[in-house]
PDB file of C-alpha atoms and ligand atoms in Angstrom:
ATOM      1  CA  UNK X  12     -55.638 -37.348  72.170  1.00  0.00           C
ATOM      2  CA  UNK X  13     -56.777 -35.331  75.175  1.00  0.00           C
ATOM      3  CA  UNK X  14     -59.522 -32.954  74.133  1.00  0.00           C
ATOM      4  CA  UNK X  15     -58.514 -29.314  74.320  1.00  0.00           C
ATOM      5  CA  UNK X  16     -61.721 -27.848  72.963  1.00  0.00           C
ATOM      6  CA  UNK X  17     -63.364 -27.146  76.297  1.00  0.00           C
ATOM      7  CA  UNK X  18     -65.368 -28.701  79.098  1.00  0.00           C
ATOM      8  CA  UNK X  19     -68.521 -29.034  76.967  1.00  0.00           C
ATOM      9  CA  UNK X  20     -66.899 -32.037  75.201  1.00  0.00           C
ATOM     10  CA  UNK X  21     -66.739 -35.338  77.072  1.00  0.00           C
ATOM     11  CA  UNK X  22     -63.356 -36.151  75.539  1.00  0.00           C
ATOM     12  CA  UNK X  23     -62.173 -39.415  74.104  1.00  0.00           C
ATOM     13  CA  UNK X  24     -63.530 -42.484  75.847  1.00  0.00           C
ATOM     14  CA  UNK X  25     -61.909 -45.836  75.124  1.00  0.00           C
ATOM     15  CA  UNK X  26     -62.811 -49.388  76.034  1.00  0.00           C
ATOM     16  CA  UNK X  27     -60.097 -51.920  76.736  1.00  0.00           C
ATOM     17  CA  UNK X  28     -62.080 -55.184  76.552  1.00  0.00           C
ATOM     18  CA  UNK X  29     -60.903 -58.641  77.445  1.00  0.00           C
ATOM     19  CA  UNK X  30     -61.222 -61.743  79.586  1.00  0.00           C
ATOM     20  CA  UNK X  31     -58.556 -60.674  82.111  1.00  0.00           C
ATOM     21  CA  UNK X  32     -58.600 -64.168  83.659  1.00  0.00           C
ATOM     22  CA  UNK X  33     -56.500 -63.003  85.450  1.00  0.00           C
ATOM     23  CA  UNK X  34     -54.976 -59.611  84.687  1.00  0.00           C
ATOM     24  CA  UNK X  35     -51.260 -59.867  83.922  1.00  0.00           C
ATOM     25  CA  UNK X  36     -48.480 -57.292  84.015  1.00  0.00           C
ATOM     26  CA  UNK X  37     -48.798 -57.153  80.224  1.00  0.00           C
ATOM     27  CA  UNK X  38     -52.414 -55.982  80.562  1.00  0.00           C
ATOM     28  CA  UNK X  39     -51.357 -53.507  83.224  1.00  0.00           C
ATOM     29  CA  UNK X  40     -48.670 -52.048  80.973  1.00  0.00           C
ATOM     30  CA  UNK X  41     -51.294 -51.573  78.270  1.00  0.00           C
ATOM     31  CA  UNK X  42     -53.682 -49.920  80.731  1.00  0.00           C
ATOM     32  CA  UNK X  43     -50.968 -47.482  81.778  1.00  0.00           C
ATOM     33  CA  UNK X  44     -49.999 -46.623  78.209  1.00  0.00           C
ATOM     34  CA  UNK X  45     -53.588 -46.549  76.939  1.00  0.00           C
ATOM     35  CA  UNK X  46     -54.685 -44.244  79.758  1.00  0.00           C
ATOM     36  CA  UNK X  47     -52.276 -41.607  78.468  1.00  0.00           C
ATOM     37  CA  UNK X  48     -53.884 -41.595  75.035  1.00  0.00           C
ATOM     38  CA  UNK X  49     -57.497 -40.950  76.016  1.00  0.00           C
ATOM     39  CA  UNK X  50     -59.490 -38.971  78.534  1.00  0.00           C
ATOM     40  CA  UNK X  51     -61.303 -41.993  80.011  1.00  0.00           C
ATOM     41  CA  UNK X  52     -60.311 -45.623  79.735  1.00  0.00           C
ATOM     42  CA  UNK X  53     -62.845 -48.281  80.683  1.00  0.00           C
ATOM     43  CA  UNK X  54     -61.297 -51.699  81.234  1.00  0.00           C
ATOM     44  CA  UNK X  55     -64.179 -54.049  80.663  1.00  0.00           C
ATOM     45  CA  UNK X  56     -64.497 -57.762  81.266  1.00  0.00           C
ATOM     46  CA  UNK X  57     -66.609 -59.895  78.962  1.00  0.00           C
ATOM     47  CA  UNK X  58     -69.050 -61.519  81.356  1.00  0.00           C
ATOM     48  CA  UNK X  59     -70.770 -64.081  79.127  1.00  0.00           C
ATOM     49  CA  UNK X  60     -67.506 -65.679  78.045  1.00  0.00           C
ATOM     50  CA  UNK X  61     -67.830 -69.145  76.524  1.00  0.00           C
ATOM     51  CA  UNK X  62     -64.336 -69.998  77.790  1.00  0.00           C
ATOM     52  CA  UNK X  63     -64.557 -71.480  81.275  1.00  0.00           C
ATOM     53  CA  UNK X  64     -62.907 -68.799  83.396  1.00  0.00           C
ATOM     54  CA  UNK X  65     -60.844 -69.570  86.499  1.00  0.00           C
ATOM     55  CA  UNK X  66     -61.973 -66.404  88.295  1.00  0.00           C
ATOM     56  CA  UNK X  67     -65.538 -65.109  88.459  1.00  0.00           C
ATOM     57  CA  UNK X  68     -66.334 -61.760  86.857  1.00  0.00           C
ATOM     58  CA  UNK X  69     -66.607 -60.280  90.365  1.00  0.00           C
ATOM     59  CA  UNK X  70     -63.148 -61.565  91.337  1.00  0.00           C
ATOM     60  CA  UNK X  71     -61.647 -60.285  88.097  1.00  0.00           C
ATOM     61  CA  UNK X  72     -63.271 -56.886  88.628  1.00  0.00           C
ATOM     62  CA  UNK X  73     -61.868 -56.791  92.169  1.00  0.00           C
ATOM     63  CA  UNK X  74     -58.359 -57.618  90.980  1.00  0.00           C
ATOM     64  CA  UNK X  75     -58.533 -54.981  88.259  1.00  0.00           C
ATOM     65  CA  UNK X  76     -59.871 -52.399  90.716  1.00  0.00           C
ATOM     66  CA  UNK X  77     -56.978 -53.175  93.053  1.00  0.00           C
ATOM     67  CA  UNK X  78     -54.343 -52.397  90.418  1.00  0.00           C
ATOM     68  CA  UNK X  79     -55.725 -49.391  88.555  1.00  0.00           C
ATOM     69  CA  UNK X  80     -55.357 -47.084  91.579  1.00  0.00           C
ATOM     70  CA  UNK X  81     -52.448 -45.085  90.102  1.00  0.00           C
ATOM     71  CA  UNK X  82     -54.415 -44.204  86.969  1.00  0.00           C
ATOM     72  CA  UNK X  83     -57.072 -41.597  87.737  1.00  0.00           C
ATOM     73  CA  UNK X  84     -58.865 -41.804  84.367  1.00  0.00           C
ATOM     74  CA  UNK X  85     -59.213 -45.601  84.365  1.00  0.00           C
ATOM     75  CA  UNK X  86     -62.286 -47.479  85.541  1.00  0.00           C
ATOM     76  CA  UNK X  87     -63.409 -51.102  85.614  1.00  0.00           C
ATOM     77  CA  UNK X  88     -66.633 -52.524  84.254  1.00  0.00           C
ATOM     78  CA  UNK X  89     -68.068 -55.671  82.678  1.00  0.00           C
ATOM     79  CA  UNK X  90     -70.257 -56.220  79.655  1.00  0.00           C
ATOM     80  CA  UNK X  91     -72.086 -58.843  77.691  1.00  0.00           C
ATOM     81  CA  UNK X  92     -73.423 -58.899  74.166  1.00  0.00           C
ATOM     82  CA  UNK X  93     -71.723 -57.119  71.307  1.00  0.00           C
ATOM     83  CA  UNK X  94     -68.693 -55.046  72.187  1.00  0.00           C
ATOM     84  CA  UNK X  95     -69.663 -52.275  69.765  1.00  0.00           C
ATOM     85  CA  UNK X  96     -73.132 -51.974  71.337  1.00  0.00           C
ATOM     86  CA  UNK X  97     -71.557 -51.740  74.763  1.00  0.00           C
ATOM     87  CA  UNK X  98     -69.045 -49.149  73.503  1.00  0.00           C
ATOM     88  CA  UNK X  99     -71.901 -47.080  72.052  1.00  0.00           C
ATOM     89  CA  UNK X 100     -73.761 -47.213  75.380  1.00  0.00           C
ATOM     90  CA  UNK X 101     -70.617 -45.871  77.038  1.00  0.00           C
ATOM     91  CA  UNK X 102     -70.146 -43.148  74.378  1.00  0.00           C
ATOM     92  CA  UNK X 103     -66.780 -44.677  73.592  1.00  0.00           C
ATOM     93  CA  UNK X 104     -65.264 -44.121  70.163  1.00  0.00           C
ATOM     94  CA  UNK X 105     -62.133 -46.200  70.621  1.00  0.00           C
ATOM     95  CA  UNK X 106     -61.426 -49.856  71.387  1.00  0.00           C
ATOM     96  CA  UNK X 107     -57.909 -50.581  72.603  1.00  0.00           C
ATOM     97  CA  UNK X 108     -56.343 -53.988  72.094  1.00  0.00           C
ATOM     98  CA  UNK X 109     -52.818 -55.251  72.586  1.00  0.00           C
ATOM     99  CA  UNK X 110     -50.776 -57.230  70.096  1.00  0.00           C
ATOM    100  CA  UNK X 111     -47.936 -59.369  71.380  1.00  0.00           C
ATOM    101  CA  UNK X 112     -46.756 -61.340  68.393  1.00  0.00           C
ATOM    102  CA  UNK X 113     -47.743 -61.868  64.791  1.00  0.00           C
ATOM    103  CA  UNK X 114     -49.859 -64.811  65.970  1.00  0.00           C
ATOM    104  CA  UNK X 115     -52.200 -62.356  67.713  1.00  0.00           C
ATOM    105  CA  UNK X 116     -52.587 -60.312  64.567  1.00  0.00           C
ATOM    106  CA  UNK X 117     -54.874 -62.591  62.575  1.00  0.00           C
ATOM    107  CA  UNK X 118     -57.561 -62.866  65.249  1.00  0.00           C
ATOM    108  CA  UNK X 119     -57.248 -59.212  66.197  1.00  0.00           C
ATOM    109  CA  UNK X 120     -57.591 -58.125  62.574  1.00  0.00           C
ATOM    110  CA  UNK X 121     -60.720 -60.255  62.188  1.00  0.00           C
ATOM    111  CA  UNK X 122     -62.241 -58.785  65.326  1.00  0.00           C
ATOM    112  CA  UNK X 123     -61.309 -55.205  64.413  1.00  0.00           C
ATOM    113  CA  UNK X 124     -62.804 -55.549  60.923  1.00  0.00           C
ATOM    114  CA  UNK X 125     -65.969 -57.172  62.246  1.00  0.00           C
ATOM    115  CA  UNK X 126     -66.285 -54.460  64.879  1.00  0.00           C
ATOM    116  CA  UNK X 127     -65.768 -51.781  62.243  1.00  0.00           C
ATOM    117  CA  UNK X 128     -68.531 -53.338  60.136  1.00  0.00           C
ATOM    118  CA  UNK X 129     -70.881 -53.520  63.125  1.00  0.00           C
ATOM    119  CA  UNK X 130     -69.962 -50.124  64.525  1.00  0.00           C
ATOM    120  CA  UNK X 131     -68.335 -47.889  61.910  1.00  0.00           C
ATOM    121  CA  UNK X 132     -68.007 -45.008  64.378  1.00  0.00           C
ATOM    122  CA  UNK X 133     -65.712 -46.986  66.657  1.00  0.00           C
ATOM    123  CA  UNK X 134     -62.020 -47.247  65.864  1.00  0.00           C
ATOM    124  CA  UNK X 135     -59.794 -50.062  67.139  1.00  0.00           C
ATOM    125  CA  UNK X 136     -56.349 -48.919  68.204  1.00  0.00           C
ATOM    126  CA  UNK X 137     -53.652 -51.546  68.651  1.00  0.00           C
ATOM    127  CA  UNK X 138     -50.832 -51.082  71.094  1.00  0.00           C
ATOM    128  CA  UNK X 139     -47.774 -53.275  70.775  1.00  0.00           C
ATOM    129  CA  UNK X 140     -47.143 -55.166  74.002  1.00  0.00           C
ATOM    130  CA  UNK X 141     -44.169 -53.911  75.969  1.00  0.00           C
ATOM    131  CA  UNK X 142     -41.119 -56.007  75.047  1.00  0.00           C
ATOM    132  CA  UNK X 143     -40.820 -57.245  78.622  1.00  0.00           C
ATOM    133  CA  UNK X 144     -44.358 -58.619  78.469  1.00  0.00           C
ATOM    134  CA  UNK X 145     -44.754 -59.922  74.949  1.00  0.00           C
ATOM    135  CA  UNK X 146     -44.637 -63.589  75.983  1.00  0.00           C
ATOM    136  CA  UNK X 147     -47.054 -63.293  78.912  1.00  0.00           C
ATOM    137  CA  UNK X 148     -50.613 -64.538  78.643  1.00  0.00           C
ATOM    138  CA  UNK X 149     -53.245 -65.288  81.280  1.00  0.00           C
ATOM    139  CA  UNK X 150     -53.414 -68.860  79.988  1.00  0.00           C
ATOM    140  CA  UNK X 151     -49.663 -69.458  80.392  1.00  0.00           C
ATOM    141  CA  UNK X 152     -49.603 -67.819  83.821  1.00  0.00           C
ATOM    142  CA  UNK X 153     -52.320 -70.225  85.004  1.00  0.00           C
ATOM    143  CA  UNK X 154     -50.518 -73.207  83.488  1.00  0.00           C
ATOM    144  CA  UNK X 155     -47.142 -72.309  85.009  1.00  0.00           C
ATOM    145  CA  UNK X 156     -48.755 -71.676  88.394  1.00  0.00           C
ATOM    146  CA  UNK X 157     -50.684 -74.947  88.202  1.00  0.00           C
ATOM    147  CA  UNK X 158     -47.453 -76.816  87.516  1.00  0.00           C
ATOM    148  CA  UNK X 159     -45.615 -75.177  90.404  1.00  0.00           C
ATOM    149  CA  UNK X 160     -43.569 -72.638  88.428  1.00  0.00           C
ATOM    150  CA  UNK X 161     -42.661 -69.152  89.607  1.00  0.00           C
ATOM    151  CA  UNK X 162     -45.044 -66.490  88.332  1.00  0.00           C
ATOM    152  CA  UNK X 163     -43.756 -63.523  90.305  1.00  0.00           C
ATOM    153  CA  UNK X 164     -43.173 -60.536  88.039  1.00  0.00           C
ATOM    154  CA  UNK X 165     -45.710 -61.844  85.535  1.00  0.00           C
ATOM    155  CA  UNK X 166     -48.839 -60.741  87.386  1.00  0.00           C
ATOM    156  CA  UNK X 167     -49.565 -58.072  90.010  1.00  0.00           C
ATOM    157  CA  UNK X 168     -48.926 -59.302  93.597  1.00  0.00           C
ATOM    158  CA  UNK X 169     -52.678 -59.327  94.380  1.00  0.00           C
ATOM    159  CA  UNK X 170     -53.240 -61.813  91.550  1.00  0.00           C
ATOM    160  CA  UNK X 171     -50.395 -64.008  92.746  1.00  0.00           C
ATOM    161  CA  UNK X 172     -51.877 -63.965  96.264  1.00  0.00           C
ATOM    162  CA  UNK X 173     -55.310 -64.909  94.966  1.00  0.00           C
ATOM    163  CA  UNK X 174     -53.876 -67.753  92.919  1.00  0.00           C
ATOM    164  CA  UNK X 175     -52.113 -69.052  96.036  1.00  0.00           C
ATOM    165  CA  UNK X 176     -55.404 -68.905  97.960  1.00  0.00           C
ATOM    166  CA  UNK X 177     -57.143 -71.093  95.417  1.00  0.00           C
ATOM    167  CA  UNK X 178     -57.149 -74.648  96.648  1.00  0.00           C
ATOM    168  CA  UNK X 179     -58.395 -75.989  93.325  1.00  0.00           C
ATOM    169  CA  UNK X 180     -55.409 -75.091  91.154  1.00  0.00           C
TER     170      UNK X 180
HETATM  171  O1  LIG Q 204     -59.056 -61.231  76.335  1.00  0.00           O
HETATM  172  P1  LIG Q 204     -59.756 -61.835  75.155  1.00  0.00           P
HETATM  173  O2  LIG Q 204     -60.377 -63.160  75.548  1.00  0.00           O
HETATM  174  O3  LIG Q 204     -58.871 -61.961  73.956  1.00  0.00           O
HETATM  175  O4  LIG Q 204     -60.964 -60.823  74.771  1.00  0.00           O
HETATM  176  C1  LIG Q 204     -61.850 -61.098  73.706  1.00  0.00           C
HETATM  177  C2  LIG Q 204     -62.986 -60.077  73.663  1.00  0.00           C
HETATM  178  C3  LIG Q 204     -63.702 -59.999  74.989  1.00  0.00           C
HETATM  179  C4  LIG Q 204     -62.426 -58.712  73.333  1.00  0.00           C
HETATM  180  C5  LIG Q 204     -63.957 -60.511  72.518  1.00  0.00           C
HETATM  181  O5  LIG Q 204     -64.315 -61.841  72.722  1.00  0.00           O
HETATM  182  C6  LIG Q 204     -65.224 -59.668  72.443  1.00  0.00           C
HETATM  183  O6  LIG Q 204     -65.173 -58.495  72.162  1.00  0.00           O
HETATM  184  N1  LIG Q 204     -66.383 -60.279  72.716  1.00  0.00           N
HETATM  185  C7  LIG Q 204     -67.666 -59.589  72.709  1.00  0.00           C
HETATM  186  C8  LIG Q 204     -68.623 -60.190  71.686  1.00  0.00           C
HETATM  187  C9  LIG Q 204     -68.530 -59.478  70.343  1.00  0.00           C
HETATM  188  O7  LIG Q 204     -68.707 -58.282  70.243  1.00  0.00           O
HETATM  189  N2  LIG Q 204     -68.243 -60.283  69.282  1.00  0.00           N
HETATM  190  C10 LIG Q 204     -68.175 -59.791  67.920  1.00  0.00           C
HETATM  191  C11 LIG Q 204     -66.954 -58.945  67.628  1.00  0.00           C
HETATM  192  S1  LIG Q 204     -65.643 -59.837  66.964  1.00  0.00           S
END
């Protein structure tokens, strides 16, 4: 989707929104693949999340910043309020979301349709999770870690290190 019509166009900007509490290797795979589809990819953390997050927005932004180094067109941000309003402020025309299993589909469809109603100029693009990552979720990673299970290979090393440094898990 890279824009070949000249430097006067900003190109395709996409938002990859989520909780990222914490980022997993599944998210990272999506960031890598999504970054190849657009000119700029903004990975953005919902900051006024009603779910009680384990990591603060600042910590989650730090972890994301630590792992996006290899991708030159990817940046990290946070937002609150409506996603479509935020996307419009960023001049983004695409929202990227991942789908792991059919169970994700129902909620994702609802969100995509609501977002289309609220912001008809913004298209949601779904990427299928990489097969190696389709069972990974932030919630399960936290649960397995909490119960003493091995989470290496499921999250970037920086996330694993930060989990180990938390005394409250
Ligand atoms: O990683 P998550 O928790 O599945 O991400 C959910 C997220 C952040 C994408 C979603 O909750 C969201 O977009 N919230 C912003 C509020 C909003 O725009 N709601 C109406 C659209 S459905």
